[in-house]
Coordinates of C-alpha atoms in Angstrom, one line a residue:
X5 CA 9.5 -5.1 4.5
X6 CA 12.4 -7.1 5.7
X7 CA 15.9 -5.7 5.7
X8 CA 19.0 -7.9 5.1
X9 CA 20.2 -5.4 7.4
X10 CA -17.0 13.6 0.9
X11 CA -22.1 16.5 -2.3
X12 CA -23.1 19.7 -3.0
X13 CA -27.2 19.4 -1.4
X14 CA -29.3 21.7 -3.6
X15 CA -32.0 23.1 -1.2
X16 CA -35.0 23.5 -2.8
X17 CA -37.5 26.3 -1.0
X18 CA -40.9 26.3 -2.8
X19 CA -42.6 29.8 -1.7
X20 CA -46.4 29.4 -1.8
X21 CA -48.2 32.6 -1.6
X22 CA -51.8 33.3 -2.5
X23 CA -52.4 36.3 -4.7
X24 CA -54.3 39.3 -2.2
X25 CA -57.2 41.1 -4.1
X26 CA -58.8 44.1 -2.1
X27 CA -62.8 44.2 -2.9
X28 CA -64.0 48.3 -3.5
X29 CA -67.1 49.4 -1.5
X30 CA -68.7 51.5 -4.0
X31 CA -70.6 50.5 -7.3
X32 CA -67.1 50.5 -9.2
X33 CA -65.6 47.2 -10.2
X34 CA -62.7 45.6 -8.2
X35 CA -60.0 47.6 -8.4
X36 CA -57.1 44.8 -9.3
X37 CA -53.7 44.8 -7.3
X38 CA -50.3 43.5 -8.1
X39 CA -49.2 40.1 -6.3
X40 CA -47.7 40.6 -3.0
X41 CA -44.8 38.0 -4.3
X42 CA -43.6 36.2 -6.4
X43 CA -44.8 33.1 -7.7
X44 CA -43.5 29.6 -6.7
X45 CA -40.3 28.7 -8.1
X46 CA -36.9 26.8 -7.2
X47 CA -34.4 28.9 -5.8
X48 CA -31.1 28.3 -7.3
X49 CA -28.2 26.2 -6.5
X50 CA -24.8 27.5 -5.7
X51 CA -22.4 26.9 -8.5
X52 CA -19.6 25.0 -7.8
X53 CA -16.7 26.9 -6.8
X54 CA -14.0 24.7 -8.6
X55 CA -10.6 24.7 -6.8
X56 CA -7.0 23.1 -7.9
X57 CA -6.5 19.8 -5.8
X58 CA -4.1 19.6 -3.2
X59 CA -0.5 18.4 -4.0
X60 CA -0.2 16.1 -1.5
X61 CA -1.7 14.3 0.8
X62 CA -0.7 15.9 3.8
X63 CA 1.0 13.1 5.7
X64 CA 3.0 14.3 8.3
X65 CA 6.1 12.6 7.4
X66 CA 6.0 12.6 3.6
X67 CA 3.7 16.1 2.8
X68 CA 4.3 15.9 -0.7
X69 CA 3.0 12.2 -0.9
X70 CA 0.2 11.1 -2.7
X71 CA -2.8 14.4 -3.9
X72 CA -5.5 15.3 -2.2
X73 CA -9.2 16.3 -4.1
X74 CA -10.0 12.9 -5.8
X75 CA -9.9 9.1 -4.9
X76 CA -8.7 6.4 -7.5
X77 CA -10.4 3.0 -8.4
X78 CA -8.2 1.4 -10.6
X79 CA -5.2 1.9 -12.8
X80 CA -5.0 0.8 -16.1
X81 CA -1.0 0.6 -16.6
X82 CA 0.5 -0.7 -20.1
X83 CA 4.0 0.1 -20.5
X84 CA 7.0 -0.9 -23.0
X85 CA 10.6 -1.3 -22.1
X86 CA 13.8 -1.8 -24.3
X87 CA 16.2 -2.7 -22.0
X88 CA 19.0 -1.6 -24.2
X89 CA 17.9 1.7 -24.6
X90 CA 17.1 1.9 -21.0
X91 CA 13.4 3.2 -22.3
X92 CA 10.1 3.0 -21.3
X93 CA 6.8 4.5 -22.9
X94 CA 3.8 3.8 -21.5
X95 CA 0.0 5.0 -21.3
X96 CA -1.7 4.7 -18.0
X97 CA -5.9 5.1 -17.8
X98 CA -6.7 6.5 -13.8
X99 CA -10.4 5.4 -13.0
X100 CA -11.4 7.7 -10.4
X101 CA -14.1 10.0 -8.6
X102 CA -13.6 13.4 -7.3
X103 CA -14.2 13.8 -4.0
X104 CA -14.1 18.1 -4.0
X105 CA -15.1 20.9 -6.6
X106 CA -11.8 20.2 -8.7
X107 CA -10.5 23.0 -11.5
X108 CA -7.6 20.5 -11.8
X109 CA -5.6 17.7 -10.1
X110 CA -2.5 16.5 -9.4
X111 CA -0.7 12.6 -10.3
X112 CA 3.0 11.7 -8.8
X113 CA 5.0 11.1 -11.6
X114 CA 8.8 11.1 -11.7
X115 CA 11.6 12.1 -14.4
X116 CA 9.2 10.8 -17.2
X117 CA 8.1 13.0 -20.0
X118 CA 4.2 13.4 -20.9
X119 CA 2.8 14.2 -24.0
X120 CA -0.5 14.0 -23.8
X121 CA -3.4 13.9 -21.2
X122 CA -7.1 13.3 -21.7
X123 CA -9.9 13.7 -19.4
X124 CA -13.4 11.6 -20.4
X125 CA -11.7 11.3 -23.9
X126 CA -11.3 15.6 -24.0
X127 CA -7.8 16.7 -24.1
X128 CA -6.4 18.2 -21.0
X129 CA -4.2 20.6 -19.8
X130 CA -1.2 19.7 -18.5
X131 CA 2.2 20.7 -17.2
X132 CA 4.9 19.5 -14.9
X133 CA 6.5 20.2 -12.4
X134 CA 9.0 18.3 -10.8
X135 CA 7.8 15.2 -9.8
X136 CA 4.2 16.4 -10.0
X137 CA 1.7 16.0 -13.1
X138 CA -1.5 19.3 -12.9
X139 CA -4.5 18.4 -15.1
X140 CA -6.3 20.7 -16.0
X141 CA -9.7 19.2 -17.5
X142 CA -11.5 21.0 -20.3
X143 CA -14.2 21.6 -17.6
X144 CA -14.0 21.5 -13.7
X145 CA -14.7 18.2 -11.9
X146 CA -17.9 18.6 -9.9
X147 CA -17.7 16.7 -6.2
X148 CA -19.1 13.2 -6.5
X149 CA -18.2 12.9 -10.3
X150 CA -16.7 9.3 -11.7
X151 CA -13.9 10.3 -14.5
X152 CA -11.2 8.8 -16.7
X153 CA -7.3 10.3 -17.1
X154 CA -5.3 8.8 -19.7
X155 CA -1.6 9.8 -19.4
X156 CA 0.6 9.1 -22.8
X157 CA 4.4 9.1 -21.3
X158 CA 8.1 8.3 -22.2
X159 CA 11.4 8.6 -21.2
X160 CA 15.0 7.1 -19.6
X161 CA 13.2 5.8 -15.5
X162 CA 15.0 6.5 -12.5
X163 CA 14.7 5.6 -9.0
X164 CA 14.2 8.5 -6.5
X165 CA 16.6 8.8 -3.9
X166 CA 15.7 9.9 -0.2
X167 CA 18.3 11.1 2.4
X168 CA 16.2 9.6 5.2
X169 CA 14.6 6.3 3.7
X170 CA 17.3 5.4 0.7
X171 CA 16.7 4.3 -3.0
X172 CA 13.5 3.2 -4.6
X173 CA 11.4 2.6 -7.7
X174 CA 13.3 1.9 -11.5
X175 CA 16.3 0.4 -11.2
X176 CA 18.2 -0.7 -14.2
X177 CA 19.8 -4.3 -14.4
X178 CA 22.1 -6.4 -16.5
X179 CA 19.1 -8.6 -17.8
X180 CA 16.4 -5.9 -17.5
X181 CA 14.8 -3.5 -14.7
X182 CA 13.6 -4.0 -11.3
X183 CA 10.8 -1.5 -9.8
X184 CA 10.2 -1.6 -6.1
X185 CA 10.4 0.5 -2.8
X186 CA 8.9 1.3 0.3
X187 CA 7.9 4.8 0.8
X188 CA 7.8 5.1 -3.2
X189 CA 9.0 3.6 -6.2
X190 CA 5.1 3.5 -8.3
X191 CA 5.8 7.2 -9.6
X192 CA 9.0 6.4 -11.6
X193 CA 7.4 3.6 -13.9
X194 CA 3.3 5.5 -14.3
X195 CA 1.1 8.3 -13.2
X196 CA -0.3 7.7 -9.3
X197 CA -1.9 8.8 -6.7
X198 CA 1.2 7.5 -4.4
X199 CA -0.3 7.2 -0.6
X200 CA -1.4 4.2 0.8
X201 CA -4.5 6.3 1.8
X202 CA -5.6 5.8 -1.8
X203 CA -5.6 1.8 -2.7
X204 CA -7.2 0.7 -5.6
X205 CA -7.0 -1.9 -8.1
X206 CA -4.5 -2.6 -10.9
X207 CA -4.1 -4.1 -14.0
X208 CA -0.5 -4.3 -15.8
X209 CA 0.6 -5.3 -19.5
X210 CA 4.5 -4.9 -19.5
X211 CA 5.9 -5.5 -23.2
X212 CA 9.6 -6.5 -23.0
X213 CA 11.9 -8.4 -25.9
X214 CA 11.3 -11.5 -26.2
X215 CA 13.3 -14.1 -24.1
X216 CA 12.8 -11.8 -20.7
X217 CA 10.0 -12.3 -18.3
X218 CA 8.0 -9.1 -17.3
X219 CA 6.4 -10.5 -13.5
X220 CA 3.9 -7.9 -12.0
X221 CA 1.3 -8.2 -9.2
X222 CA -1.6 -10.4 -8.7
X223 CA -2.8 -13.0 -11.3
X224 CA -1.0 -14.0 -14.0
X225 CA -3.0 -12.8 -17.8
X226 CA -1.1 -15.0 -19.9
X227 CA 1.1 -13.8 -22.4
X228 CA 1.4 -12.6 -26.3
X229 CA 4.1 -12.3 -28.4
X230 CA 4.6 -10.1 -32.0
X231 CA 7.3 -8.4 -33.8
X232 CA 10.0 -9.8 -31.5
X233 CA 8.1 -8.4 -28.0
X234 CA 6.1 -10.1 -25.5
X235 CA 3.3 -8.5 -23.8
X236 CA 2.7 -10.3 -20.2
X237 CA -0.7 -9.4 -18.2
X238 CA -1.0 -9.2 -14.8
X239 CA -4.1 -8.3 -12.5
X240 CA -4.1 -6.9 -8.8
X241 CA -8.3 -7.2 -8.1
X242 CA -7.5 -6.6 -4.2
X243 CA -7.5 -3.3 -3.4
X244 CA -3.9 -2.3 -3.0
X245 CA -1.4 0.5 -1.9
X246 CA 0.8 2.4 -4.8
X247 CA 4.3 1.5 -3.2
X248 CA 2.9 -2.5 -3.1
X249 CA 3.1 -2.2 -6.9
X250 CA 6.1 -4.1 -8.5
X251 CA 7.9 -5.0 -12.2
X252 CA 10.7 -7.1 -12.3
X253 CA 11.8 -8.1 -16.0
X254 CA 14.7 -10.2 -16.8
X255 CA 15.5 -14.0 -16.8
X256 CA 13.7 -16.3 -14.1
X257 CA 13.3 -20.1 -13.2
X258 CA 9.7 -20.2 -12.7
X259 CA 7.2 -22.4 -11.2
X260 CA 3.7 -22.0 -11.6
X261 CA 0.6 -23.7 -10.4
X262 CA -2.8 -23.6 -7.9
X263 CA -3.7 -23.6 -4.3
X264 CA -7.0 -23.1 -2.9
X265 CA -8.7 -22.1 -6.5
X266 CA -5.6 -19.0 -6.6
X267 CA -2.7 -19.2 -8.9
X268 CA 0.7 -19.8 -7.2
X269 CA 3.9 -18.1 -9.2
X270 CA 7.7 -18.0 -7.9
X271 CA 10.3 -17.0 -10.0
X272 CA 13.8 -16.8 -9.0
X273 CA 16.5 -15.1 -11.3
X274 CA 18.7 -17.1 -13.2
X275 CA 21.4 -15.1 -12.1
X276 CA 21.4 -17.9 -9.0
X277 CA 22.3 -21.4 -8.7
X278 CA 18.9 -23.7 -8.3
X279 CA 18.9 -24.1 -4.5
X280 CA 17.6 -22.8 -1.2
X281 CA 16.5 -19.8 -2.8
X282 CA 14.1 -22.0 -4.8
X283 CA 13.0 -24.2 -1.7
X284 CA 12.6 -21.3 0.3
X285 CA 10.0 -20.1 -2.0
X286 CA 8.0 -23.3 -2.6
X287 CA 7.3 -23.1 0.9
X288 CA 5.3 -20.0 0.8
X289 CA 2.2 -22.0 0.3
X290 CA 3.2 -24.3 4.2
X291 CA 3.9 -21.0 5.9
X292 CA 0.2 -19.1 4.2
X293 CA -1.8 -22.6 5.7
X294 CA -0.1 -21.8 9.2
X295 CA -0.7 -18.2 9.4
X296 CA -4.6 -18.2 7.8
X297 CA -4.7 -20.2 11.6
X298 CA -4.0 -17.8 13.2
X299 CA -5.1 -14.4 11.4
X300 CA -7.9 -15.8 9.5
X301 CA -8.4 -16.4 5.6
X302 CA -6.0 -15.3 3.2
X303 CA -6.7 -11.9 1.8
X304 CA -5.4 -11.7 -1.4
X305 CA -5.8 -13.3 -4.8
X306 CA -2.4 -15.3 -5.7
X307 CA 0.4 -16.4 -4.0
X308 CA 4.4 -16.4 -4.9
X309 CA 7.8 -14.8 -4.5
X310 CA 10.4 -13.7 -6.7
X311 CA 14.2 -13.5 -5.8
X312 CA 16.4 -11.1 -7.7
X313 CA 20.3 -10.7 -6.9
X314 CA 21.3 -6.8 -7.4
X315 CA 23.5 -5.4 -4.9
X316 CA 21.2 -2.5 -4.9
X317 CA 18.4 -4.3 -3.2
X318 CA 19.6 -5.6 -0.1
X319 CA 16.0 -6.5 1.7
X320 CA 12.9 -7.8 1.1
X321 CA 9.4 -6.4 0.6
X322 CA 5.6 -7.0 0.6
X323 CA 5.0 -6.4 -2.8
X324 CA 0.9 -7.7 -3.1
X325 CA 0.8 -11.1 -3.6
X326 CA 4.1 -11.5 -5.0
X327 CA 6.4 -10.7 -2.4
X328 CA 10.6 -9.7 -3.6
X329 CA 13.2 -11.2 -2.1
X330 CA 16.7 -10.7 -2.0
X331 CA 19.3 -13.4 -2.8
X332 CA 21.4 -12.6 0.1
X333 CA 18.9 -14.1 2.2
X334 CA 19.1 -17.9 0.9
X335 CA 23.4 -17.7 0.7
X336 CA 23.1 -19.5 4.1
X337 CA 20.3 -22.4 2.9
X338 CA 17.1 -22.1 2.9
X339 CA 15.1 -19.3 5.5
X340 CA 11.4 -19.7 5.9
X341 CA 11.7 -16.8 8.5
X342 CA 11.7 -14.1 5.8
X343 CA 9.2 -15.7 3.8
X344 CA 6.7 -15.7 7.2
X345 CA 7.5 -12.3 7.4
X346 CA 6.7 -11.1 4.0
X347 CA 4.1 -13.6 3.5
X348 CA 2.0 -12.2 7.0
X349 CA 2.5 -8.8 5.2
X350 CA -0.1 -9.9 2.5
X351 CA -2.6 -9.5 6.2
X352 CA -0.8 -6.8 8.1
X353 CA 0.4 -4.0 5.8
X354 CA -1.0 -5.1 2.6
X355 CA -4.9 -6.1 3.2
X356 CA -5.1 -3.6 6.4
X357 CA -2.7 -1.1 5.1
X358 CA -1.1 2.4 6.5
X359 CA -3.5 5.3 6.9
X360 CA -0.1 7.4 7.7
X361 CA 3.7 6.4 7.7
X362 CA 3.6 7.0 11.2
X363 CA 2.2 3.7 12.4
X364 CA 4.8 1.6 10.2
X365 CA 5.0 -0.6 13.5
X366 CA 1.7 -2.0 12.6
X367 CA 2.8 -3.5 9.4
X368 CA 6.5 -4.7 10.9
X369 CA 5.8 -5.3 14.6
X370 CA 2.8 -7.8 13.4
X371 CA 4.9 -9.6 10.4
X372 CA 8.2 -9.6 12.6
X373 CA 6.1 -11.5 15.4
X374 CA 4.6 -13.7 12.8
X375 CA 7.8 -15.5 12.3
X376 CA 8.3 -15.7 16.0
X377 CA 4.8 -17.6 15.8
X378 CA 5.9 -19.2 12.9
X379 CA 9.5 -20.4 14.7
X380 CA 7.4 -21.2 17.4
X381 CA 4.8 -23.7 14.9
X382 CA 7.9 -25.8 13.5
X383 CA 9.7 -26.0 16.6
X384 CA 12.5 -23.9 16.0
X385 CA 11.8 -21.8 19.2
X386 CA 9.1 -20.5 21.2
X387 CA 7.7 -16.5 21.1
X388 CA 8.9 -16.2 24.5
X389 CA 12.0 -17.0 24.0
X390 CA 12.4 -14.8 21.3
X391 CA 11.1 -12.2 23.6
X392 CA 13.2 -12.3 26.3
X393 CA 16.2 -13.0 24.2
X394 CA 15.8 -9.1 22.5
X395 CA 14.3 -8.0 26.5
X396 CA 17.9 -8.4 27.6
X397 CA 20.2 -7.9 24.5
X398 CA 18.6 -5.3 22.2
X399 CA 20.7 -2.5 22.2
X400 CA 20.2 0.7 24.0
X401 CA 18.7 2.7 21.4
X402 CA 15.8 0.7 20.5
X403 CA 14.7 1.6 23.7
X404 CA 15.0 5.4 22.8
X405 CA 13.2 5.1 19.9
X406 CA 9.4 4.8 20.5
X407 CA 8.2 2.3 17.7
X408 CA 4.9 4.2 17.4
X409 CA 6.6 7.7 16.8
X410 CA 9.7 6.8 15.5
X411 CA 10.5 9.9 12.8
X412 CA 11.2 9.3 9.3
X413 CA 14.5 8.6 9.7
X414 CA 13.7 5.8 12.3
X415 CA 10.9 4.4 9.9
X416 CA 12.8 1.1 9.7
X417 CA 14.8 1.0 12.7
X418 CA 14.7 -2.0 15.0
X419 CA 12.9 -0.5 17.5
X420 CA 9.9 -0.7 14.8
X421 CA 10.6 -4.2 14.3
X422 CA 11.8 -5.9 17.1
X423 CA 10.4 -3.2 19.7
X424 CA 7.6 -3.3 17.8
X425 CA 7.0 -7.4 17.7
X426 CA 8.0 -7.0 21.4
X427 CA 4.8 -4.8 21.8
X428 CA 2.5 -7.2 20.4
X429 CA 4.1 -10.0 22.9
X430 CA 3.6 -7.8 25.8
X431 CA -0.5 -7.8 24.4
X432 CA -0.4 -11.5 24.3
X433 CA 1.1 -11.9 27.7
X434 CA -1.2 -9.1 29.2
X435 CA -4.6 -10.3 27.5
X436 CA -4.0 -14.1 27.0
X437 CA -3.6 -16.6 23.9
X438 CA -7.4 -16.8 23.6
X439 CA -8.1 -13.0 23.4
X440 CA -4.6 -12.0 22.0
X441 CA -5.3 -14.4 19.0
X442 CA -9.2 -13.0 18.3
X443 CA -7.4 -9.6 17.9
X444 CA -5.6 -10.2 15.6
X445 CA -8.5 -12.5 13.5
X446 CA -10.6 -9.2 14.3
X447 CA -8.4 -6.8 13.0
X448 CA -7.7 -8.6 9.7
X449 CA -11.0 -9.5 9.3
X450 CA -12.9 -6.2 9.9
X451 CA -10.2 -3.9 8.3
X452 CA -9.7 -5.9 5.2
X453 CA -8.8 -4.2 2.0
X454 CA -9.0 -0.8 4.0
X455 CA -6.7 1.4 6.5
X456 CA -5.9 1.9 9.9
X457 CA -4.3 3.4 12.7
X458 CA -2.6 2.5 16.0
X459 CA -5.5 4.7 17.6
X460 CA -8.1 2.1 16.2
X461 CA -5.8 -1.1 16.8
X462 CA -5.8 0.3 20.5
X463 CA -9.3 0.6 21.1
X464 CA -10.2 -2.8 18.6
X465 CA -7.8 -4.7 21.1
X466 CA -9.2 -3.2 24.3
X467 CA -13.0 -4.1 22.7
X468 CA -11.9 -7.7 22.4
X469 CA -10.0 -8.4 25.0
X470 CA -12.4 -6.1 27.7
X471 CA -9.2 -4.9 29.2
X472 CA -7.7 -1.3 29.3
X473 CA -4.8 -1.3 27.7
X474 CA -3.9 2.2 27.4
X475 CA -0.8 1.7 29.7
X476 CA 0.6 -1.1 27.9
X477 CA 1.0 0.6 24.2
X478 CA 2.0 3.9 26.0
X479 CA 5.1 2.1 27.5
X480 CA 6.0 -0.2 24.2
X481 CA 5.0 2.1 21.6
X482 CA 5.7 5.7 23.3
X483 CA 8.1 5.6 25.8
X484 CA 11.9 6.4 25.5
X485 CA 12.8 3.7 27.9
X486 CA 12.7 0.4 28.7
X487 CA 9.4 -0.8 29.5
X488 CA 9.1 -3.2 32.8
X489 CA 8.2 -7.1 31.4
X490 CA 4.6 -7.8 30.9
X491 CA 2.3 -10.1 32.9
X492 CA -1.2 -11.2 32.6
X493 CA -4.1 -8.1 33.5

């Protein structure tokens, strides 16, 4: 984001005992006895001991985010909006397996009403409260167990607002809606489970009037129209984090076409005069060549960018595949700097995503330094320079604010961007280009379509590059002052 600013294991004891006869030592016929035990048999299996799921997924900074007890697949999301009504119904299908004894389970959902919930086609249980969604299945889901929710839901969407982080999710517009944020948004348009610890893949069918455009994530499902409403399709098949999920529906210049055997869709809103905006976008595809050089192949399945103008939605973000962008950022000509930045987030962020909010430096520190690299490629200036630049003119409190513990209300600070693309120059310097660029490659590579943690980046870096580098991330990423400039180990 840029701102413009584990089974139950039966045991199974056979008991083999012979039978004991004792043989009389008169004339009188064996007197018979009773066995001494019992025959063989299977001892019995604990029964489950279903248990509600936890209501969150016990991130330190955002508790209530996300559930715990289950893991998700894929989403099934088709939804229809009348923008004049400012309504949206919708039925979403959850593919998932439970991954504890569960009596029921809990989906994020926010100000939307439900009316029905099914479990394996049985109706369910359910109530609400607040932003949360308990099902109750018919019978309790055993640990281990594949099953299917399907959520029938309605109601006027809004955004949900947070003192710390600001406004996300449904947004209302003149031409149509808008759904995106970072730390959430996914809950105000479908039932999720709304961590990045849970990706999972996602198909959309957004039915709108006719004459708007409905633009989703991944690749593009063509489009059917009926009745005076168009149904577009959309497919995320890369494994993807619920806040990554976006919907924008209104009027849009679009260009379509293919790179590399993926589709390639841009779209920027009418609302804007043909211009940089546009040319900013068509070079998405330049700056993805440059920065598979350097991190390796590109990890997800399309490519593109759409621009919106609201006033609401001053910054950029790293939707999958289909990054949003702000008009703001093109009033100046074109600016290939953002589109590096959300583009290297489709690597770092999106493919290797958050395990916890905490290490939001790994997703910004890496995409802020790949426009540096990308500045650097076309001439503009070098990393170094940028470096030293922000060594000597950053302002006092990014140095206060450790980038790898920066609080929720520091979650997009500078210190985590420009501190924390500062952090991966001071690896660079300290380890060299040649092992300093094989981290990188390494980390994409071996983490894709997963998680991580700064813990693992750590050790993954110090594996690579054979150097201890404990030091070095204590100062950049801990430390509440100004660390001394790097040089090579």
């Amino acid at each position: 984001m840029t701102g413009v600013r584990t089974h139950l294991r039966r045991s199974v004891a056979l008991l083999l005992v012979g039978a004991l006869g004792v043989t009389g030592c008169d004339s009188a016929a064996p007197e018979e006895k009773e066995p001494s035990a019992a025959p063989p048999s299977e001892s019995a299996a604990p029964a489950p001991d279903f248990q509600p799921g936890a209501a969150g997924g016990g991130d330190p900074y955002f508790p209530s985010y996300g559930n715990g007890g289950y893991d998700v697949a894929g989403y099934t999301v088709k939804v229809r909006y009348d923008p004049a009504k400012d309504r949206l119904s919708g039925v979403t299908t959850v593919h998932a397996k439970a991954t504890a004894d569960l009596s029921s389970f809990n989906l994020d959902l926010a100000h939307l009403k439900v009316s029905e919930v099914t479990v394996d086609g049985a109706p369910a249980q359910h109530r609400q409260e607040k932003n949360e969604l308990v099902v109750a299945p018919a019978a309790g889901l055993v640990s281990g167990r594949d099953f299917t929710a399907e959520i029938t839901y309605a109601g006027k969407p809004k955004s949900l607002k947070n003192q710390a982080v600001g406004e996300g999710g449904w947004l209302h517009t003149s031409d149509g809606a808008i759904a995106l944020g970072q730390p959430e948004s996914a809950s105000t348009w479908f039932p999720v489970n709304d961590h990045p610890s849970d990706k999972a893949t996602y198909r959309f069918e957004i039915t709108v009037p006719d004459g708007l455009t409905a633009i989703s994530n991944g690749v593009p499902g063509g489009k059917t129209s009926a009745d005076g409403w168009t149904t577009w399709r959309w497919a995320e098949n890369t494994p993807m984090a619920s806040y990554l999920s976006m919907v924008a529906i209104g009027k849009f210049r679009i260009t379509e076409g293919s790179h590399k055997g993926r589709p390639v869709f841009n779209a920027v809103t009418t609302k804007v005069s043909k211009g940089a905006a546009d040319a900013s976008m068509a070079k998405t595809i330049k700056v993805a060549d440059y920065l598979e050089t350097v991190f390796g192949p590109y990890p997800v399945e399309a490519y593109g960018g759409v621009v919106v103008s609201d006033e609401r939605i001053r910054y950029a973000l790293e939707t999958q595949s289909r990054s949003v962008y702000s008009a703001g950022f093109f009033r100046r000509g074109e600016n290939t700097g953002v589109v590096a930045h959300e583009v290297a987030h489709q690597w770092f962020g999106n493919s290797v995503a958050l395990s916890r909010w905490q290490d939001i430096w790994l997703n910004e520190g890496l995409s802020s330094y790949a426009e540096w690299l990308w500045a650097e490629h076309t001439d503009e200036f070098t990393a170094k320079e940028a470096f030293d630049i922000r060594m000597a003119r950053v302002p006092a409190e990014v140095w206060r604010t450790p980038p790898g513990k920066p609080g929720v209300k520091n979650m997009f600070s500078e210190s985590v961007y420009q501190r924390g693309a500062m952090t991966v120059h001071a690896l660079r310097v300290s380890v060299g280009d040649k092992a300093f660029f094989e981290i990188l490659k390494t980390w994409a590579r071996e983490k894709r379509d997963a998680n991580g943690t700064t813990e693992e980046f750590v050790a993954l870096a110090e594996r690579v590059s054979g150097e201890k580098l404990e030091k070095l991330f204590d100062a950049w990423l801990y430390g509440k002052k100004k660390p001394a400039a790097p040089k090579r180990l």
